[in-house]
């Protein structure tokens, strides 16, 4: 199965502040293999803007530290799966752990 996974990053490592990250690592996977990685600049933070922005780039899944409930709802409405509570790892390491089910996601959302 092909997926495009987005990870909000700062200097290559998961940025816990999803809505305020500087870039997104977009990682294409086939099955459990990472195929390509691309770094895209995040647009300015405007509530509700990031979910459709990433969905329009073909993102199927988002791995994040924390995220508000409304953003999760908008992602889900755009057929994007959201996994929050991710540990602060490099994007490729985080995606590999996600694919191999060795990473635990320990939160649902944040209040801000």
Coordinates of C-alpha atoms in Angstrom, one line a residue:
X1 CA 0.0 0.0 0.0
X2 CA 1.3 3.5 -0.9
X3 CA 1.2 6.3 1.6
X4 CA 2.4 9.8 1.9
X5 CA 3.2 10.6 5.5
X6 CA 3.7 14.2 6.7
X7 CA 5.8 15.0 9.8
X8 CA 6.0 18.6 11.1
X9 CA 9.8 19.2 11.6
X10 CA 12.3 21.7 12.8
X11 CA 15.8 21.0 11.8
X12 CA 14.8 17.5 10.7
X13 CA 13.3 16.5 14.1
X14 CA 9.6 16.3 15.0
X15 CA 8.4 19.7 16.0
X16 CA 5.9 19.2 18.9
X17 CA 4.1 22.5 17.9
X18 CA 2.3 21.2 14.8
X19 CA 0.7 24.5 13.7
X20 CA 3.9 26.5 14.1
X21 CA 6.4 24.2 12.5
X22 CA 8.7 25.6 9.8
X23 CA 8.6 22.6 7.4
X24 CA 7.0 19.3 6.8
X25 CA 8.9 16.2 5.8
X26 CA 6.8 14.4 3.2
X27 CA 7.8 10.8 3.1
X28 CA 6.4 8.4 0.4
X29 CA 6.2 4.8 1.4
X30 CA 5.3 1.5 -0.3
X31 CA 4.4 -1.2 2.1
X32 CA 6.9 -0.8 4.9
X33 CA 9.6 0.8 2.7
X34 CA 10.5 4.5 2.6
X35 CA 10.7 5.4 -1.1
X36 CA 11.3 9.2 -1.1
X37 CA 11.5 12.1 1.2
X38 CA 10.8 15.8 0.5
X39 CA 11.0 18.8 2.7
X40 CA 8.3 21.5 2.1
X41 CA 8.0 24.9 3.7
X42 CA 4.9 25.2 5.9
X43 CA 2.5 28.1 5.1
X44 CA 2.0 30.7 7.7
X45 CA -0.1 29.5 10.7
X46 CA -3.8 30.2 10.1
X47 CA -6.3 27.9 11.9
X48 CA -7.8 25.4 9.6
X49 CA -5.3 26.0 6.7
X50 CA -2.8 23.2 7.2
X51 CA -5.1 20.2 6.8
X52 CA -6.3 21.1 3.3
X53 CA -2.8 22.2 2.4
X54 CA -1.3 18.8 3.2
X55 CA -4.3 16.9 1.8
X56 CA -3.8 18.7 -1.5
X57 CA -0.2 17.5 -1.5
X58 CA -1.5 13.9 -1.4
X59 CA -0.8 13.3 2.3
X60 CA -2.6 10.2 3.6
X61 CA -1.2 10.2 7.2
X62 CA 0.2 12.8 9.7
X63 CA 2.5 11.9 12.6
X64 CA 2.5 14.7 15.2
X65 CA 3.4 15.5 18.7
X66 CA 0.2 17.4 19.6
X67 CA -2.7 18.8 17.7
X68 CA -6.0 20.4 18.4
X69 CA -9.2 18.4 18.1
X70 CA -10.6 20.7 15.3
X71 CA -7.4 20.2 13.2
X72 CA -7.9 16.4 13.6
X73 CA -11.5 16.7 12.5
X74 CA -10.5 18.7 9.4
X75 CA -7.8 16.2 8.5
X76 CA -10.3 13.3 8.9
X77 CA -12.8 15.2 6.7
X78 CA -10.0 15.3 4.1
X79 CA -9.4 11.6 4.4
X80 CA -6.1 12.0 6.2
X81 CA -5.3 9.8 9.2
X82 CA -3.7 11.6 12.2
X83 CA -1.5 10.0 14.9
X84 CA -0.5 12.3 17.8
X85 CA 1.7 11.8 20.8
X86 CA 4.7 10.9 18.7
X87 CA 8.2 11.1 20.3
X88 CA 10.7 13.7 19.1
X89 CA 12.7 11.7 16.6
X90 CA 14.1 12.5 13.1
X91 CA 11.3 12.3 10.5
X92 CA 12.6 9.1 8.7
X93 CA 13.2 7.4 12.0
X94 CA 9.7 8.3 13.2
X95 CA 8.1 7.0 10.0
X96 CA 10.2 3.8 10.1
X97 CA 9.0 3.2 13.6
X98 CA 5.4 3.9 12.6
X99 CA 5.6 1.5 9.7
X100 CA 7.2 -1.2 11.9
X101 CA 4.8 -0.5 14.8
X102 CA 7.7 0.1 17.2
X103 CA 6.6 3.7 18.0
X104 CA 4.0 4.4 20.6
X105 CA 1.6 7.4 20.2
X106 CA 0.7 8.5 23.6
X107 CA -1.8 11.3 23.3
X108 CA -5.0 12.1 21.4
X109 CA -4.9 15.9 21.0
X110 CA -4.1 19.1 22.8
X111 CA -6.3 21.9 24.0
X112 CA -4.7 24.8 22.0

